[in-house]
mmCIF file of C-alpha atoms in Angstrom:
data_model
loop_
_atom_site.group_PDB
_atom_site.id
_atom_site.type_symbol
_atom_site.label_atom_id
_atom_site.label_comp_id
_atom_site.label_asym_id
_atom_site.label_seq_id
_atom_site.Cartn_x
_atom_site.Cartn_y
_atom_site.Cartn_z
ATOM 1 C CA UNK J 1 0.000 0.000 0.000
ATOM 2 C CA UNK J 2 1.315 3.168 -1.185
ATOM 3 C CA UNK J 3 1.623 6.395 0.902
ATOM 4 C CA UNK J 4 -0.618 8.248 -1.168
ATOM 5 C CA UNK J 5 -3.205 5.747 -0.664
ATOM 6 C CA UNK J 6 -2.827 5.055 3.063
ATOM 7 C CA UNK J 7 -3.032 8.916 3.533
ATOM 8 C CA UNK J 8 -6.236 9.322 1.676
ATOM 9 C CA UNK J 9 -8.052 5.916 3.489
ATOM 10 C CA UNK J 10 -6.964 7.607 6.802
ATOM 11 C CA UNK J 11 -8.687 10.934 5.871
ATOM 12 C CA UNK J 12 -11.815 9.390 4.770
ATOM 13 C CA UNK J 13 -11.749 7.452 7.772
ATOM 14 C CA UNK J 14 -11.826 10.416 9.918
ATOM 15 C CA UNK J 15 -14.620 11.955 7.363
ATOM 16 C CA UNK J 16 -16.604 8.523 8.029
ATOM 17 C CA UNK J 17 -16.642 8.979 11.583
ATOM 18 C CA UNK J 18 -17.145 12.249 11.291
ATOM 19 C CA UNK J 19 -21.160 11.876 9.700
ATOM 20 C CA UNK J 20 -21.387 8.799 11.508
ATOM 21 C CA UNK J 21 -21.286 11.496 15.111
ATOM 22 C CA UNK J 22 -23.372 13.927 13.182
ATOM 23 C CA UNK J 23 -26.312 10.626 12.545
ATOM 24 C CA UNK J 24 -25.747 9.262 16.183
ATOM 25 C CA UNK J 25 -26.645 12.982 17.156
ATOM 26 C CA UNK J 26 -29.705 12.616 15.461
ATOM 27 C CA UNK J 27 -32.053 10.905 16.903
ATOM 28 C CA UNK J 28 -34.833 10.046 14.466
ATOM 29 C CA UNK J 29 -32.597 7.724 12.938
ATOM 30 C CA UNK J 30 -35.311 7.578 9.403
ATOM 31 C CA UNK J 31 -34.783 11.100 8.927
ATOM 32 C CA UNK J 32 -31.085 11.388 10.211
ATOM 33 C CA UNK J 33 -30.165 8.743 7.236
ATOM 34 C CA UNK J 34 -32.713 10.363 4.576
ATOM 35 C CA UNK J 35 -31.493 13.414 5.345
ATOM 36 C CA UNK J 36 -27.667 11.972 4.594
ATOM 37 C CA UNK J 37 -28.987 10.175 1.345
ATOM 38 C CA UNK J 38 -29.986 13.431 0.279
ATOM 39 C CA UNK J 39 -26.892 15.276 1.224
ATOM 40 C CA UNK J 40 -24.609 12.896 -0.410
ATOM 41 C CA UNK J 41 -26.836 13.127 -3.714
ATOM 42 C CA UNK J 42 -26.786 16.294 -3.938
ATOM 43 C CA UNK J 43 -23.138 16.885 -3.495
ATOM 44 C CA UNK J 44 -22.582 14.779 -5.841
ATOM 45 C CA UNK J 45 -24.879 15.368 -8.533
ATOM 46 C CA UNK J 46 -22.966 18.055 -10.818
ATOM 47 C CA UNK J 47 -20.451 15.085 -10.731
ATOM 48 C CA UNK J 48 -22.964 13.590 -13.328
ATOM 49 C CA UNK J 49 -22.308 16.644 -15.212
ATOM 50 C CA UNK J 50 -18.864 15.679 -16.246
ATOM 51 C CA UNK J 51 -19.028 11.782 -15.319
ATOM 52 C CA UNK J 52 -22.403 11.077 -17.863
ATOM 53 C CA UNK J 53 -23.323 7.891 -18.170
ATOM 54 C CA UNK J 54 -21.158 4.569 -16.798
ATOM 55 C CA UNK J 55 -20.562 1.899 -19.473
ATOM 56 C CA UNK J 56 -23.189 -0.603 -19.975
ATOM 57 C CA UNK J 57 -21.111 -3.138 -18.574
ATOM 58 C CA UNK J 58 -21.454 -1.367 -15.046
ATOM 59 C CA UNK J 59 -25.287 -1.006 -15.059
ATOM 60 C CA UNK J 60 -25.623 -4.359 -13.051
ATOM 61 C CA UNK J 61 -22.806 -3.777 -10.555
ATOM 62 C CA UNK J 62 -24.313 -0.496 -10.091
ATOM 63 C CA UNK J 63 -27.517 -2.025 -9.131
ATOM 64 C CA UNK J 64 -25.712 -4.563 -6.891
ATOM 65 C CA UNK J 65 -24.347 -2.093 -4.962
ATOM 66 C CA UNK J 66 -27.506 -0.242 -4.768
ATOM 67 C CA UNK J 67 -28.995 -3.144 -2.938
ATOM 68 C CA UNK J 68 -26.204 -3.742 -1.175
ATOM 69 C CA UNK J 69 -25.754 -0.263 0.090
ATOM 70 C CA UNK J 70 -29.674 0.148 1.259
ATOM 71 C CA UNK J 71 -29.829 -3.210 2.940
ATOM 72 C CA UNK J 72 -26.546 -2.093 5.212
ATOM 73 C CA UNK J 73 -28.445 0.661 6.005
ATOM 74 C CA UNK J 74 -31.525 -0.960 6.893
ATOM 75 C CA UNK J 75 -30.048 -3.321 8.955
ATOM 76 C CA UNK J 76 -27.378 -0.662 10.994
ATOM 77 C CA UNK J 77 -30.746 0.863 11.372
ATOM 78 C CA UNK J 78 -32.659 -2.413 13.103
ATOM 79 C CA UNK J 79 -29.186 -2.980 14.982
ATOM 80 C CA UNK J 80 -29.287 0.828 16.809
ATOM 81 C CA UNK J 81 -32.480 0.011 17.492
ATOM 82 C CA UNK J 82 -32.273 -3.279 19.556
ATOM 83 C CA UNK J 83 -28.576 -2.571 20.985
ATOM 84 C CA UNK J 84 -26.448 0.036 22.068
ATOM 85 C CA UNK J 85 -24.295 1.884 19.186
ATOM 86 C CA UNK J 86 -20.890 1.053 21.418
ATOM 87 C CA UNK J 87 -21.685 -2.788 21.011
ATOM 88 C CA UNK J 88 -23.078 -2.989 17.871
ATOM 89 C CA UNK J 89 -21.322 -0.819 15.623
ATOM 90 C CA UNK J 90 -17.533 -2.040 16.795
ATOM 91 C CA UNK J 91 -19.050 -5.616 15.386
ATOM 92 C CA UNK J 92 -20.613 -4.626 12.285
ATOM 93 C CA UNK J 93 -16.955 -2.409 11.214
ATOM 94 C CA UNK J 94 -15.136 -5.209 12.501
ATOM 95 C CA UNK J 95 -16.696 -8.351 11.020
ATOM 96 C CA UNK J 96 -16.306 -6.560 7.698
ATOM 97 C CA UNK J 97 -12.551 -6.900 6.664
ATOM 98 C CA UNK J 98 -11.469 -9.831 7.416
ATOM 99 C CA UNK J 99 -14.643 -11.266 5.519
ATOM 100 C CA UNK J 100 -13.471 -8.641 2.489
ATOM 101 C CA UNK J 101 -10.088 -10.836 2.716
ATOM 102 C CA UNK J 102 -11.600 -13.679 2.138
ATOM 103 C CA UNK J 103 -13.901 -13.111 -0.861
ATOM 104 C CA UNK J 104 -10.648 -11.335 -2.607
ATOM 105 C CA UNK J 105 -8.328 -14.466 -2.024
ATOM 106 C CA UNK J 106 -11.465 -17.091 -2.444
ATOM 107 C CA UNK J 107 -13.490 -15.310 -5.246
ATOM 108 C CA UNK J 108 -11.126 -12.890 -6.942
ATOM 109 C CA UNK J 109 -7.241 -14.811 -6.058
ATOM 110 C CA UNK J 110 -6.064 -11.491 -4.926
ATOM 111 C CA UNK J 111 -2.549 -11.952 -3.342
ATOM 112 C CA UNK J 112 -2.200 -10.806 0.491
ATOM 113 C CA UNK J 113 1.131 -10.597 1.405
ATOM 114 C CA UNK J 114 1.768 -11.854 4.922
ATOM 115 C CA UNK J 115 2.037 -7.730 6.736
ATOM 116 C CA UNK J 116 -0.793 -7.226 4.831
ATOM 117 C CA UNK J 117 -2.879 -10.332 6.381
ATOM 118 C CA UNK J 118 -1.453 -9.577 9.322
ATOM 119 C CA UNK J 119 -2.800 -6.147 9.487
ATOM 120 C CA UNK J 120 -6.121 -6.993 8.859
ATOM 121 C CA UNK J 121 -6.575 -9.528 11.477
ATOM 122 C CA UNK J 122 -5.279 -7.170 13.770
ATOM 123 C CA UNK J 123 -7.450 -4.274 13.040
ATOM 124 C CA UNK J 124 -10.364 -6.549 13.304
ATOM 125 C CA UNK J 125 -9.238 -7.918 16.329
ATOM 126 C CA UNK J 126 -9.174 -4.551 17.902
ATOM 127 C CA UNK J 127 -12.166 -3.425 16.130
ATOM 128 C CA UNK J 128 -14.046 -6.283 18.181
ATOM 129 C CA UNK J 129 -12.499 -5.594 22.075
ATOM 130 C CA UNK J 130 -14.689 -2.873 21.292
ATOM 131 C CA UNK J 131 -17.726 -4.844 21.906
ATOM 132 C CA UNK J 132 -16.574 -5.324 25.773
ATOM 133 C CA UNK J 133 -16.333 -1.740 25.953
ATOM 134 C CA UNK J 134 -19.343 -1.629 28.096
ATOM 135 C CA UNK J 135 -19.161 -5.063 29.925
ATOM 136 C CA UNK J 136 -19.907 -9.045 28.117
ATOM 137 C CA UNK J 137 -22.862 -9.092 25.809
ATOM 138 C CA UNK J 138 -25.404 -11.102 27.556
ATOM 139 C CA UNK J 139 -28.295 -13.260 26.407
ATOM 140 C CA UNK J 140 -30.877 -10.543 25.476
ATOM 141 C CA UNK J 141 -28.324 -8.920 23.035
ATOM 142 C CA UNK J 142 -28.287 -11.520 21.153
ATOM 143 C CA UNK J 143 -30.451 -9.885 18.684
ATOM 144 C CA UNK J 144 -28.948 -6.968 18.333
ATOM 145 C CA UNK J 145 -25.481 -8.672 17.822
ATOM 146 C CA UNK J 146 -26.750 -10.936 15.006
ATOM 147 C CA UNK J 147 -28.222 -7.730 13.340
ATOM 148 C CA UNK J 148 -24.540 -5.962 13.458
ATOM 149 C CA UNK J 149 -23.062 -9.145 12.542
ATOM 150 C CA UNK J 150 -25.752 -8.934 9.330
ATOM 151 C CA UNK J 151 -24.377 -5.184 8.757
ATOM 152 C CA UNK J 152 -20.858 -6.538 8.432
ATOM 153 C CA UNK J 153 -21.505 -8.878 6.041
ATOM 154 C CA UNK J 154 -23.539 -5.848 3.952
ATOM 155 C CA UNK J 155 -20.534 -3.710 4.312
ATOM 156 C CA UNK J 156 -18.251 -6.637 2.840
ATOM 157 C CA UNK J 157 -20.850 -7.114 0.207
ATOM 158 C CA UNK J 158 -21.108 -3.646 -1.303
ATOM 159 C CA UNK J 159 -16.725 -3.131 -0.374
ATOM 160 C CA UNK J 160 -16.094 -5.795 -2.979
ATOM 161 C CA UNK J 161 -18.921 -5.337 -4.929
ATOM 162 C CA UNK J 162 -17.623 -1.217 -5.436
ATOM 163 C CA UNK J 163 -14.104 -2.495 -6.115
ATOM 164 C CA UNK J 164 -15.260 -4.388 -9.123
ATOM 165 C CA UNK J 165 -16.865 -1.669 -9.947
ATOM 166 C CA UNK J 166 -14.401 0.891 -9.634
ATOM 167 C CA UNK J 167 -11.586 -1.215 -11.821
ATOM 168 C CA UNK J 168 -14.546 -1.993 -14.429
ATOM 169 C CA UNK J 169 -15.039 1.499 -14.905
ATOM 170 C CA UNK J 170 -11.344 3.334 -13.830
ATOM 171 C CA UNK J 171 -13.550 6.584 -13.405
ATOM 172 C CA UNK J 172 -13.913 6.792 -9.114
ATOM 173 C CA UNK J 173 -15.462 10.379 -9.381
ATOM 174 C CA UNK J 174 -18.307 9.360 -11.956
ATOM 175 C CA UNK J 175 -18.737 5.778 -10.101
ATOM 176 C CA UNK J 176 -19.359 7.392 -6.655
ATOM 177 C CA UNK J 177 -21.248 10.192 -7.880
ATOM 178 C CA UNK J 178 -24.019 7.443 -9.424
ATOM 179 C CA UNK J 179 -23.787 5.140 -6.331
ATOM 180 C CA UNK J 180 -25.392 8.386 -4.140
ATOM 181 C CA UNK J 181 -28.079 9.911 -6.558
ATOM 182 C CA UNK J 182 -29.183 6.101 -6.916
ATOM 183 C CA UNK J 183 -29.267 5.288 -3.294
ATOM 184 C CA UNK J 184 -29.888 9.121 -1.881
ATOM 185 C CA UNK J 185 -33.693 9.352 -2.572
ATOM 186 C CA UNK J 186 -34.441 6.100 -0.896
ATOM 187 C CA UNK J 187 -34.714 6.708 2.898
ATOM 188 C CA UNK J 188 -36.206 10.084 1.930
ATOM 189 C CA UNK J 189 -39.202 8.304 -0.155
ATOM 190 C CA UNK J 190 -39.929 6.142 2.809
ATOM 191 C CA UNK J 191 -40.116 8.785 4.918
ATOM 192 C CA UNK J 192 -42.469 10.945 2.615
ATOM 193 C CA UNK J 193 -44.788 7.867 2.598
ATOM 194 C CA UNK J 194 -44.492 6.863 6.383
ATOM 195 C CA UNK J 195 -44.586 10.563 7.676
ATOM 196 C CA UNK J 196 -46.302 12.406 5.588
ATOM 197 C CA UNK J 197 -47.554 15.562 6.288
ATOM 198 C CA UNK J 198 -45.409 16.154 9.480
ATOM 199 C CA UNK J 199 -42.402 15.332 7.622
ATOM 200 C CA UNK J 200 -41.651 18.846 6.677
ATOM 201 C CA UNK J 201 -42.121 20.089 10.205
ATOM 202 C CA UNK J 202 -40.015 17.219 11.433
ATOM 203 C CA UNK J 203 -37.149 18.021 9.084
ATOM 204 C CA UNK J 204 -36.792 21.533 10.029
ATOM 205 C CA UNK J 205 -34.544 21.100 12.957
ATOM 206 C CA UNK J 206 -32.343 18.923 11.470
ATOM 207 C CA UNK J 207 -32.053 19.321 7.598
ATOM 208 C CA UNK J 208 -28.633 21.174 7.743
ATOM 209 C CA UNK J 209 -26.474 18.921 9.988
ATOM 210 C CA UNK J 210 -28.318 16.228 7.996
ATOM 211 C CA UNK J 211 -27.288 17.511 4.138
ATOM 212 C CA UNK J 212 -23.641 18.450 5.476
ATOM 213 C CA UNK J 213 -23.532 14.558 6.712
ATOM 214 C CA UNK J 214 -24.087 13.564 3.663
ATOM 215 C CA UNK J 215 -21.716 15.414 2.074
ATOM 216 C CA UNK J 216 -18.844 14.606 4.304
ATOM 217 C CA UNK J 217 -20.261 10.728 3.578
ATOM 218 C CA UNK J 218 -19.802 11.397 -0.079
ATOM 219 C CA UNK J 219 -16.184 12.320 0.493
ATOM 220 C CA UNK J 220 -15.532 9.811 2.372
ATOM 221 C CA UNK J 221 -16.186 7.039 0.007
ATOM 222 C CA UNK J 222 -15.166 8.387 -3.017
ATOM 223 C CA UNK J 223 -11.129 8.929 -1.374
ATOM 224 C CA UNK J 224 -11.956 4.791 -0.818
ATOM 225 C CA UNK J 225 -13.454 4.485 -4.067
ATOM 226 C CA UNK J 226 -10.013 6.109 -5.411
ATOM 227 C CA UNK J 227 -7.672 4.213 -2.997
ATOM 228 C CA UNK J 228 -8.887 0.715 -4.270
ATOM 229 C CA UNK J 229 -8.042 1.427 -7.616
ATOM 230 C CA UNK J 230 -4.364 0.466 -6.100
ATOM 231 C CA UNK J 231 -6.248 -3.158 -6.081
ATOM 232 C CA UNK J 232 -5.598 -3.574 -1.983
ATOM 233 C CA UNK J 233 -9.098 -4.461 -1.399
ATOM 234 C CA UNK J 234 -8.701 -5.686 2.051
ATOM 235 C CA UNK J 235 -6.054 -3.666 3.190
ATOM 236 C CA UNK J 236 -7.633 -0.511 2.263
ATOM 237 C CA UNK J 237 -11.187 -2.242 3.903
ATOM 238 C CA UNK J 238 -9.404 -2.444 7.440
ATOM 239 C CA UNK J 239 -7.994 0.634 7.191
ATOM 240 C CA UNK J 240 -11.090 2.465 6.680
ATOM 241 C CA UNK J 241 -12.874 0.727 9.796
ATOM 242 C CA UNK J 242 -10.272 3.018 11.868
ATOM 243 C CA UNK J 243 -12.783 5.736 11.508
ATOM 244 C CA UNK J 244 -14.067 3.758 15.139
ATOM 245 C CA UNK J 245 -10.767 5.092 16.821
ATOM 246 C CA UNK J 246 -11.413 8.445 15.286
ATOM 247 C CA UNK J 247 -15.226 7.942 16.594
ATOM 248 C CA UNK J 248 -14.253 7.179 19.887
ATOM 249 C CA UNK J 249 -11.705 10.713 19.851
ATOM 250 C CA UNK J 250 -14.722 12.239 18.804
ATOM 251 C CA UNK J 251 -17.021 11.050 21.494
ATOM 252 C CA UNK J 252 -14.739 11.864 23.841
ATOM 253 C CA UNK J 253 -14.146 15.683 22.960
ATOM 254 C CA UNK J 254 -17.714 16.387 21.862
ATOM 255 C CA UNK J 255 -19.900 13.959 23.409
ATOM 256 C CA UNK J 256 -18.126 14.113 26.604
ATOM 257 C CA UNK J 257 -18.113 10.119 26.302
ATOM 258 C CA UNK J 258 -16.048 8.047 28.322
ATOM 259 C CA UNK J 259 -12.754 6.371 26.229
ATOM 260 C CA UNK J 260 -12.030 4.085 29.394
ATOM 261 C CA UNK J 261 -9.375 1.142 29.402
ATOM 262 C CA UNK J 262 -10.837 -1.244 26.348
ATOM 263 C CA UNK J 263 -11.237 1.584 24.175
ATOM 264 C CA UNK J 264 -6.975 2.592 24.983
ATOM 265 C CA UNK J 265 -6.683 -1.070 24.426
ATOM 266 C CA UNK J 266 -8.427 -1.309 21.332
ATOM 267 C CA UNK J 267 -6.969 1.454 19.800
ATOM 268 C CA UNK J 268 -3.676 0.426 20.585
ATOM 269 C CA UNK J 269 -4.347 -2.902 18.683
ATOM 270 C CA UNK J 270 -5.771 -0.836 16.183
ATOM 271 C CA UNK J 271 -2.659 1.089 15.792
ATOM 272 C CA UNK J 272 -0.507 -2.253 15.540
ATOM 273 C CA UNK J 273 -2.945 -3.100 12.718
ATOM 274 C CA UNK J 274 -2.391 0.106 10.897
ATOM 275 C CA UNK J 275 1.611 -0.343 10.697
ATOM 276 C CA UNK J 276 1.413 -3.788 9.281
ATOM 277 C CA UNK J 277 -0.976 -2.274 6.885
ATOM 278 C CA UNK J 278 1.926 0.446 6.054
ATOM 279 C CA UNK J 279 4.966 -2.082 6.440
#
């Protein structure tokens, strides 16, 4: 992994965890994520402008990630709703590389040099003593552990999924730019037909955190869209899942959230992770 490319997954980590504090501060979590979809469409639709249409041959990954995309949200949505985000969300980032890994050895024969398995083991590792931040999951989280466990595996679906993509069409700017003006309108249609004519009045307080969210979520993919160009799919996949260190920094400043002695721990491992990744 180059230095270019580790630089710009570490900044669009630090975006990611940046609009994932601004939809954890938002509480109706249908309009916090409508109100991203929308942002990241519209700062990304004069993209269009200049991108215009993808090749044919990219129509169906397109779609694929489409799917892929609004079922990860769906189901980060079900798993904030039966769990706690400092549980749930640690699992659903941390499941996700290591099963990247394996679909780009197993289904694509990418090579992984031994630093670079290495590192991603060890970022999912500490990704996952992240879990025990607040004590050992009992019995009734079960449910809410399967559901981030689900989110992983839709965040390793639409990571490989957009890396096919993104080689298929070499054009990261115009591929990103289509992935949010097809998946932006989505959460906002369900919340025109499920809120109706309050929806307006509900939206009020919230609509510019929400768009810049979006925007900053845009950004944030498309430096990842651009880094796996480079073809280190998993590498660039744990590296990205830092963003929960960076989370945790943010928490802590603006949230007033306690780090505590698992998070130092994790983040340390984290770390560790990070300069195999670079070796």
């Amino acid at each position: 992994m180059t230095t270019p490319v580790l630089a710009a997954v570490l900044v669009a980590a630090l975006l990611h965890a940046t609009w994932n504090a601004i939809a954890h501060a938002i509480t109706d979590r249908l309009l916090g994520f409508a109100l991203i979809g929308l942002g990241g469409m519209l700062a990304t639709l004069p993209l269009l402008l200049v991108a215009g249409l993808p090749p044919v041959e990219a129509w169906p990954v397109l779609l694929g990630s489409l799917v892929a995309h609004v079922l990860y949200l769906g189901l980060l949505m079900l798993s904030y709703r039966t769990g706690d985000f400092g549980q749930v969300y640690p699992l659903a980032r941390g499941t996700a590389p290591w099963v990247v890994a394996l679909i780009g050895v197993v289904v694509f024969g990418d090579a992984l040099p031994p630093n670079e398995f290495a590192g991603v083991l060890t970022v999912s590792a500490g990704l996952m003593v992240l879990v025990f931040a607040n004590g050992v999951p009992r019995r009734e989280h079960a449910p809410a552990l399967l559901a981030a466990f689900a989110t992983g595996l839709a965040i390793a679906t639409y990571t490989v999924v957009d890396a096919y993509g993104v080689r298929l069409t070499e054009d990261p700017t115009g591929y990103i730019a289509w992935i949010m003006c097809l998946q932006g309108p989505v959460f906002l249609l369900v919340a025109l037909v499920t809120r109706r004519r309050r929806l307006m009045e509900q939206l009020r307080p919230m609509w510019k955190i929400g768009l810049l969210g979006g925007a900053v979520s845009a950004g944030a993919y498309g430096l990842v869209l651009w880094a796996q160009l480079s073809g280190a799919v998993a590498g660039i996949a744990a590296l990205r899942e830092t963003s929960i260190v960076f989370a945790a920094v943010i928490g802590l400043v603006f949230f007033h959230e306690r780090f505590g002695p698992v998070r130092v721990v994790a983040s340390v491992v984290v770390v560790v992770g990070v300069l195999l990744l670079a070796l």
